Amino acid sequence: MSKIQMTTPIVEMDGDEMTRVIWRMIKDILLTPYIDLKTEYYDLGLEHRNETNDQVTIDSAEAAKKYGVAVKCATITPNAARMTEYNLKEMWKSPNGTIRAILDGTVFRTPILVNGIVPYIPTWTKPITIARHAYGDVYKNVEMQVEAGSTAELVMTDKDGNVKKELIHEFKNGGIIQGLHNRDESIESFARACFNYALDLKQDVWFATKDTISKKYDHRFKDIFAEIYENEYKDKFEANGIEYFYTLIDDAVARVIRSEGGYIWACKNYDGDVMSDMVATAYGSLAMMTSVLVSPDGKYEYEAAHGTVQRHYYKYQKGETTSTNSVATIFAWSGALRKRGELDNLSELVNFADCLEKATIKTIEDGVMTGDLYSMSKLEDKTKVDTEGFLRAVDERLKVIL
Ligand code: NAP
Ligand code: MG
């Protein structure tokens, strides 16, 4: 069998610890035997980020902008312990944050559903994709503790020096205040990213805020979404038989629980932070969650939603057997290969991505799985395999499906 050819490279962002080990195995076992894999390689492993003063992260994001499709391995975000462990020059910033800022993207997270793993909400038979606005609000806040007898005001000076003031509160006793902001441009990008992704997936978009209480701030989100939808997307949505649905956040939460899934839930920054953890947990596992960053001008960066699985890596280093779930990382690769195939009109590559995902799901549904799923699966006939054993089992099925 001759290998599948590619025309444009995928930007490959390698990472750290157990996911770096899995990365190599996926390429060796599931990709390079079948594809003449073309990638532009960036080593985002912490050692190399440190050597390059993190320039490699910036370069990789620029490459993603240039080529349009990237796949990223999980990476360490340094903290004090990592400073010592890796003898770092600086506490480098989160690579995901850096890449997100350069691509100005929205992150979409979707669970991978398999028979045998039953969601905590049994009606959720289709995946719910969470789209989280990744700018502003409480994540860029300014806050103060207030002493008794203080007066807090909101002050805004326009470009001509005119001042607008509004009283927040006159504090008889002590208290707290917080200032939040967002930008029209960022909300517009977020709205377009959600609507574009919905057209890609042919799924409805749900969006919710608390505009009845926050009559200017949250209302602005509602208005921007409505305006962009009416002017740019309504016709395309109707042609594709999908809908844009707006409601209040508390109503949305109640409807989500009662729903069967199968839509994109656009969330403000804080709602997205909280709800993505709820949704991931309810569907079973972070190791079964895909994540893709989509920029407003249509650049895609695929990754797994989980981290570098540090605890498993330390076992691996000691030569002990590990049973780390590689599904989300496999799906990051299949997502990137499919998108590259679609953009370059390579039907063979798109088909390979589909088959790789089918083989992965079939493996688990046949009862062959890693330890995390083994403890959750309701299948009667199941076997726990090690990290490499799982990939070999996927490959056996991939050969048959192809
Ligand atoms: P983590 O790597 O997601 O792992 C947390 C725990 O979840 C693991 O110890 C493991 O539980 C379970 N787990 C996660 N992924 C799994 C998988 N694929 N297969 C089996 N079990 C899995 O999170 P963390 O330990 O908080 O963070 C480790 C490092 O990852 C940190 O340095 C952090 O900065 C980085 N991180 C990176 C990203 C990213 O690049 N996108 C995201 C989050 C965290 P058991 O140990 O109980 O088996
Ligand atoms: Mg969170």
CSV table of C-alpha atoms in Angstrom, one decimal, residues 27-358:
chain,number,residue,atom,x,y,z
A,27,LYS,CA,3.3,9.1,15.2
A,28,ASP,CA,5.2,5.8,15.0
A,29,ILE,CA,2.3,3.4,15.4
A,30,LEU,CA,-0.7,5.1,13.8
A,31,LEU,CA,0.5,7.9,11.5
A,32,THR,CA,3.8,7.4,9.7
A,33,PRO,CA,3.1,3.8,8.5
A,34,TYR,CA,0.1,5.2,6.6
A,35,ILE,CA,0.9,8.9,5.8
A,36,ASP,CA,3.9,10.6,4.2
A,37,LEU,CA,3.6,12.9,7.1
A,38,LYS,CA,4.5,16.5,6.4
A,39,THR,CA,4.9,18.7,9.5
A,40,GLU,CA,6.8,21.8,10.4
A,41,TYR,CA,8.1,20.8,13.8
A,42,TYR,CA,8.3,23.0,16.9
A,43,ASP,CA,9.6,21.6,20.2
A,44,LEU,CA,7.5,23.3,22.9
A,45,GLY,CA,8.9,20.9,25.5
A,46,LEU,CA,9.8,23.0,28.6
A,47,GLU,CA,13.6,22.5,28.2
A,48,HIS,CA,13.5,23.9,24.6
A,49,ARG,CA,11.2,26.8,25.6
A,50,ASN,CA,13.7,27.7,28.3
A,51,GLU,CA,16.7,27.5,25.8
A,52,THR,CA,14.9,29.7,23.3
A,53,ASN,CA,13.6,32.2,26.0
A,54,ASP,CA,10.1,31.0,24.9
A,55,GLN,CA,10.7,32.3,21.3
A,56,VAL,CA,9.8,28.8,20.0
A,57,THR,CA,6.2,29.2,21.3
A,58,ILE,CA,5.8,32.5,19.5
A,59,ASP,CA,7.4,31.1,16.3
A,60,SER,CA,5.0,28.1,16.4
A,61,ALA,CA,2.0,30.3,16.8
A,62,GLU,CA,3.2,32.4,13.8
A,63,ALA,CA,3.6,29.2,11.8
A,64,ALA,CA,0.0,28.2,12.7
A,65,LYS,CA,-1.1,31.6,11.4
A,66,LYS,CA,0.8,31.0,8.2
A,67,TYR,CA,-0.3,27.4,7.5
A,68,GLY,CA,-3.7,27.5,9.1
A,69,VAL,CA,-3.6,24.1,10.8
A,70,ALA,CA,-1.6,23.1,13.9
A,71,VAL,CA,-1.6,20.2,16.4
A,72,LYS,CA,-0.3,20.6,19.9
A,73,CYS,CA,0.8,18.3,22.6
A,74,ALA,CA,0.1,19.1,26.2
A,75,THR,CA,2.8,21.3,27.8
A,76,ILE,CA,3.9,22.2,31.3
A,77,THR,CA,2.9,25.7,32.5
A,78,PRO,CA,5.7,26.4,34.9
A,79,ASN,CA,5.2,27.1,38.6
A,80,ALA,CA,7.6,27.4,41.5
A,81,ALA,CA,8.2,23.6,41.6
A,82,ARG,CA,9.0,23.5,37.9
A,83,MET,CA,11.5,26.3,38.2
A,84,THR,CA,13.7,24.0,40.3
A,85,GLU,CA,12.8,20.8,38.5
A,86,TYR,CA,13.9,22.2,35.1
A,87,ASN,CA,16.3,24.9,36.3
A,88,LEU,CA,14.4,27.6,34.4
A,89,LYS,CA,15.7,31.1,33.6
A,90,GLU,CA,12.2,32.5,34.1
A,91,MET,CA,8.7,31.3,35.0
A,92,TRP,CA,7.6,31.2,31.3
A,93,LYS,CA,4.0,31.9,30.6
A,94,SER,CA,1.4,29.3,29.6
A,95,PRO,CA,2.1,28.3,26.0
A,96,ASN,CA,-1.7,28.0,25.5
A,97,GLY,CA,-2.2,31.6,26.7
A,98,THR,CA,0.6,32.8,24.3
A,99,ILE,CA,-0.8,30.9,21.3
A,100,ARG,CA,-4.4,32.0,22.1
A,101,ALA,CA,-3.3,35.6,22.3
A,102,ILE,CA,-1.5,35.5,18.9
A,103,LEU,CA,-4.3,33.6,17.1
A,104,ASP,CA,-7.0,35.6,19.0
A,105,GLY,CA,-9.0,32.5,19.1
A,106,THR,CA,-12.0,30.8,20.7
A,107,VAL,CA,-11.5,27.4,22.3
A,108,PHE,CA,-14.1,24.7,21.5
A,109,ARG,CA,-14.2,21.6,23.7
A,110,THR,CA,-16.1,18.5,22.8
A,111,PRO,CA,-16.4,15.2,24.6
A,112,ILE,CA,-15.8,11.9,22.7
A,113,LEU,CA,-18.7,9.5,23.3
A,114,VAL,CA,-18.3,5.7,23.4
A,115,ASN,CA,-20.6,2.9,24.3
A,116,GLY,CA,-20.0,1.6,27.8
A,117,ILE,CA,-19.1,5.0,29.3
A,118,VAL,CA,-22.4,6.4,30.4
A,119,PRO,CA,-22.7,10.2,31.1
A,120,TYR,CA,-23.9,11.2,34.5
A,121,ILE,CA,-26.8,12.9,32.7
A,122,PRO,CA,-28.2,9.9,30.9
A,123,THR,CA,-30.2,12.0,28.4
A,124,TRP,CA,-26.9,13.4,27.0
A,125,THR,CA,-26.7,11.1,24.0
A,126,LYS,CA,-24.9,13.6,21.8
A,127,PRO,CA,-21.8,15.7,22.6
A,128,ILE,CA,-22.2,19.3,24.0
A,129,THR,CA,-19.5,21.5,22.7
A,130,ILE,CA,-18.5,24.3,25.0
A,131,ALA,CA,-17.2,27.5,23.3
A,132,ARG,CA,-15.4,29.7,25.9
A,133,HIS,CA,-14.8,33.4,25.3
A,134,ALA,CA,-11.1,33.6,26.2
A,135,TYR,CA,-10.8,37.4,26.9
A,136,GLY,CA,-11.6,39.8,29.6
A,137,ASP,CA,-14.3,40.0,32.4
A,138,VAL,CA,-13.1,38.7,35.7
A,139,TYR,CA,-9.8,37.3,34.2
A,140,LYS,CA,-8.7,40.9,33.5
A,141,ASN,CA,-10.2,42.5,36.5
A,142,VAL,CA,-9.0,45.3,38.8
A,143,GLU,CA,-10.0,44.8,42.4
A,144,MET,CA,-9.6,46.6,45.7
A,145,GLN,CA,-10.4,46.0,49.3
A,146,VAL,CA,-12.3,49.0,50.7
A,147,GLU,CA,-11.9,50.5,54.1
A,148,ALA,CA,-14.8,51.8,56.2
A,149,GLY,CA,-15.9,55.3,55.3
A,150,SER,CA,-14.7,55.1,51.7
A,151,THR,CA,-16.7,56.1,48.6
A,152,ALA,CA,-16.2,53.9,45.5
A,153,GLU,CA,-17.0,55.4,42.0
A,154,LEU,CA,-16.7,54.2,38.5
A,155,VAL,CA,-14.8,56.9,36.5
A,156,MET,CA,-14.3,57.0,32.7
A,157,THR,CA,-12.4,59.7,30.8
A,158,ASP,CA,-13.1,59.9,27.1
A,159,LYS,CA,-10.6,60.9,24.4
A,160,ASP,CA,-11.5,64.6,24.8
A,161,GLY,CA,-11.0,64.6,28.5
A,162,ASN,CA,-14.7,64.5,29.4
A,163,VAL,CA,-15.3,62.6,32.6
A,164,LYS,CA,-18.2,60.3,33.5
A,165,LYS,CA,-18.7,59.2,37.0
A,166,GLU,CA,-21.1,56.8,38.7
A,167,LEU,CA,-21.3,56.0,42.3
A,168,ILE,CA,-20.7,52.3,43.1
A,169,HIS,CA,-21.2,52.4,46.9
A,170,GLU,CA,-20.7,54.5,50.0
A,171,PHE,CA,-19.1,52.1,52.4
A,172,LYS,CA,-20.0,52.7,56.1
A,173,ASN,CA,-18.0,49.5,56.9
A,174,GLY,CA,-15.3,47.7,55.0
A,175,GLY,CA,-15.9,45.8,51.8
A,176,ILE,CA,-14.6,45.0,48.3
A,177,ILE,CA,-14.9,46.3,44.7
A,178,GLN,CA,-14.0,45.0,41.3
A,179,GLY,CA,-13.8,46.6,37.8
A,180,LEU,CA,-14.3,44.5,34.7
A,181,HIS,CA,-14.1,45.2,31.0
A,182,ASN,CA,-14.5,43.7,27.6
A,183,ARG,CA,-13.9,44.9,24.1
A,184,ASP,CA,-16.5,45.0,21.2
A,185,GLU,CA,-13.8,43.6,18.9
A,186,SER,CA,-13.2,40.6,21.1
A,187,ILE,CA,-16.9,39.9,21.5
A,188,GLU,CA,-17.4,40.2,17.7
A,189,SER,CA,-14.5,37.7,17.1
A,190,PHE,CA,-16.0,35.3,19.6
A,191,ALA,CA,-19.4,35.5,18.0
A,192,ARG,CA,-18.0,34.9,14.5
A,193,ALA,CA,-15.9,32.0,15.7
A,194,CYS,CA,-19.0,30.4,17.2
A,195,PHE,CA,-21.1,30.9,14.1
A,196,ASN,CA,-18.4,29.7,11.8
A,197,TYR,CA,-17.8,26.6,13.9
A,198,ALA,CA,-21.5,25.9,14.0
A,199,LEU,CA,-21.6,26.0,10.2
A,200,ASP,CA,-18.6,23.6,10.1
A,201,LEU,CA,-20.3,21.1,12.5
A,202,LYS,CA,-23.9,21.8,11.3
A,203,GLN,CA,-25.1,22.3,14.8
A,204,ASP,CA,-27.1,25.0,16.6
A,205,VAL,CA,-25.5,27.7,18.7
A,206,TRP,CA,-26.9,28.5,22.2
A,207,PHE,CA,-25.7,31.7,23.9
A,208,ALA,CA,-26.7,33.0,27.3
A,209,THR,CA,-25.8,35.9,29.6
A,210,LYS,CA,-27.5,37.7,32.5
A,211,ASP,CA,-28.7,40.7,30.5
A,212,THR,CA,-31.7,41.2,32.8
A,213,ILE,CA,-29.5,42.1,35.7
A,214,SER,CA,-26.4,43.5,33.8
A,215,LYS,CA,-28.3,45.8,31.5
A,216,LYS,CA,-25.3,47.4,29.8
A,217,TYR,CA,-22.4,44.9,30.2
A,218,ASP,CA,-24.1,41.6,29.5
A,219,HIS,CA,-26.6,43.3,27.2
A,220,ARG,CA,-23.8,44.4,25.0
A,221,PHE,CA,-22.8,40.7,24.4
A,222,LYS,CA,-26.4,39.9,23.6
A,223,ASP,CA,-26.7,42.8,21.1
A,224,ILE,CA,-23.4,42.0,19.3
A,225,PHE,CA,-24.3,38.4,18.9
A,226,ALA,CA,-27.7,39.3,17.6
A,227,GLU,CA,-26.4,41.9,15.2
A,228,ILE,CA,-23.7,39.7,13.7
A,229,TYR,CA,-26.1,36.8,13.4
A,230,GLU,CA,-28.8,38.9,11.6
A,231,ASN,CA,-26.3,40.6,9.2
A,232,GLU,CA,-23.8,37.8,8.4
A,233,TYR,CA,-25.1,34.4,9.3
A,234,LYS,CA,-28.9,34.1,9.4
A,235,ASP,CA,-29.2,33.1,5.7
A,236,LYS,CA,-26.4,30.5,6.0
A,237,PHE,CA,-27.9,29.1,9.1
A,238,GLU,CA,-31.3,28.7,7.5
A,239,ALA,CA,-29.8,27.1,4.4
A,240,ASN,CA,-28.1,24.6,6.7
A,241,GLY,CA,-31.1,23.9,8.8
A,242,ILE,CA,-29.5,25.1,12.0
A,243,GLU,CA,-30.5,27.8,14.6
A,244,TYR,CA,-29.1,30.5,16.8
A,245,PHE,CA,-30.8,30.5,20.2
A,246,TYR,CA,-30.4,33.1,22.9
A,247,THR,CA,-31.6,32.8,26.5
A,248,LEU,CA,-30.7,33.8,30.1
A,249,ILE,CA,-27.8,31.9,31.7
A,250,ASP,CA,-29.9,30.3,34.4
A,251,ASP,CA,-32.5,29.2,31.9
A,252,ALA,CA,-29.7,27.8,29.7
A,253,VAL,CA,-28.3,25.7,32.5
A,254,ALA,CA,-31.7,24.2,33.1
A,255,ARG,CA,-32.3,23.5,29.4
A,256,VAL,CA,-28.8,22.0,29.0
A,257,ILE,CA,-29.5,19.4,31.7
A,258,ARG,CA,-32.8,18.5,30.1
A,259,SER,CA,-31.3,18.4,26.6
A,260,GLU,CA,-29.9,15.5,24.6
A,261,GLY,CA,-26.8,17.4,23.5
A,262,GLY,CA,-25.7,18.0,20.0
A,263,TYR,CA,-25.2,21.8,20.0
A,264,ILE,CA,-22.5,24.4,20.6
A,265,TRP,CA,-22.9,26.3,23.9
A,266,ALA,CA,-21.2,29.7,23.7
A,267,CYS,CA,-20.2,30.8,27.1
A,268,LYS,CA,-18.8,34.1,28.5
A,269,ASN,CA,-15.3,33.7,29.9
A,270,TYR,CA,-16.3,32.7,33.5
A,271,ASP,CA,-19.3,30.6,32.5
A,272,GLY,CA,-17.1,28.7,30.1
A,273,ASP,CA,-14.4,28.1,32.7
A,274,VAL,CA,-17.0,26.6,35.1
A,275,MET,CA,-19.3,24.9,32.7
A,276,SER,CA,-16.5,23.2,30.7
A,277,ASP,CA,-15.4,21.3,33.9
A,278,MET,CA,-19.0,20.4,34.7
A,279,VAL,CA,-19.6,19.1,31.1
A,280,ALA,CA,-16.3,17.2,30.9
A,281,THR,CA,-16.9,15.5,34.2
A,282,ALA,CA,-20.5,14.7,33.4
A,283,TYR,CA,-19.5,13.0,30.2
A,284,GLY,CA,-16.9,10.9,32.0
A,285,SER,CA,-13.3,12.0,31.7
A,286,LEU,CA,-11.0,14.9,30.7
A,287,ALA,CA,-9.0,12.3,28.8
A,288,MET,CA,-12.0,11.9,26.4
A,289,MET,CA,-12.2,15.6,25.6
A,290,THR,CA,-11.0,17.2,22.4
A,291,SER,CA,-10.1,20.9,22.2
A,292,VAL,CA,-9.6,23.2,19.2
A,293,LEU,CA,-8.7,26.8,19.1
A,294,VAL,CA,-10.3,28.6,16.1
A,295,SER,CA,-9.3,32.1,15.1
A,296,PRO,CA,-11.7,34.6,13.6
A,297,ASP,CA,-9.9,34.3,10.2
A,298,GLY,CA,-10.2,30.5,10.2
A,299,LYS,CA,-6.9,29.1,11.6
A,300,TYR,CA,-7.2,25.9,13.7
A,301,GLU,CA,-5.0,24.5,16.5
A,302,TYR,CA,-6.0,21.1,17.8
A,303,GLU,CA,-5.0,19.6,21.2
A,304,ALA,CA,-6.2,17.4,24.0
A,305,ALA,CA,-8.0,19.1,26.9
A,306,HIS,CA,-5.9,17.4,29.6
A,307,GLY,CA,-2.4,18.2,30.9
A,308,THR,CA,0.9,16.3,30.7
A,309,VAL,CA,-0.2,13.5,33.1
A,310,GLN,CA,2.8,14.1,35.3
A,311,ARG,CA,2.1,11.3,37.8
A,312,HIS,CA,2.1,8.7,35.0
A,313,TYR,CA,5.3,10.1,33.6
A,314,TYR,CA,7.2,9.7,36.8
A,315,LYS,CA,6.1,6.0,36.8
A,316,TYR,CA,7.2,5.7,33.2
A,317,GLN,CA,10.6,7.2,34.0
A,318,LYS,CA,11.0,4.6,36.8
A,319,GLY,CA,10.4,1.9,34.2
A,320,GLU,CA,6.9,1.0,35.6
A,321,THR,CA,4.0,0.1,33.4
A,322,THR,CA,1.6,3.0,32.6
A,323,SER,CA,-1.9,2.9,31.3
A,324,THR,CA,-2.4,6.5,30.0
A,325,ASN,CA,-5.3,7.3,27.8
A,326,SER,CA,-4.2,8.6,24.4
A,327,VAL,CA,-7.6,9.1,22.9
A,328,ALA,CA,-7.8,12.9,23.1
A,329,THR,CA,-4.3,13.2,21.6
A,330,ILE,CA,-5.2,10.8,18.8
A,331,PHE,CA,-8.3,13.0,18.1
A,332,ALA,CA,-6.1,16.1,18.1
A,333,TRP,CA,-4.1,14.5,15.3
A,334,SER,CA,-7.2,13.3,13.4
A,335,GLY,CA,-8.8,16.7,13.7
A,336,ALA,CA,-5.7,18.4,12.3
A,337,LEU,CA,-5.3,15.8,9.5
A,338,ARG,CA,-9.0,16.1,8.5
A,339,LYS,CA,-8.9,19.9,8.5
A,340,ARG,CA,-5.7,19.9,6.4
A,341,GLY,CA,-7.3,17.4,4.0
A,342,GLU,CA,-10.4,19.5,3.7
A,343,LEU,CA,-8.4,22.7,3.0
A,344,ASP,CA,-6.2,21.0,0.5
A,345,ASN,CA,-8.9,18.8,-1.1
A,346,LEU,CA,-7.2,15.6,-0.1
A,347,SER,CA,-10.1,13.1,0.3
A,348,GLU,CA,-7.7,10.3,1.2
A,349,LEU,CA,-6.4,12.3,4.2
A,350,VAL,CA,-9.9,13.1,5.3
A,351,ASN,CA,-10.9,9.5,5.0
A,352,PHE,CA,-7.8,8.4,7.0
A,353,ALA,CA,-8.8,10.8,9.8
A,354,ASP,CA,-12.3,9.4,9.9
A,355,CYS,CA,-11.0,5.8,10.0
A,356,LEU,CA,-8.5,6.6,12.7
A,357,GLU,CA,-11.3,7.9,14.9
A,358,LYS,CA,-13.6,5.0,14.2
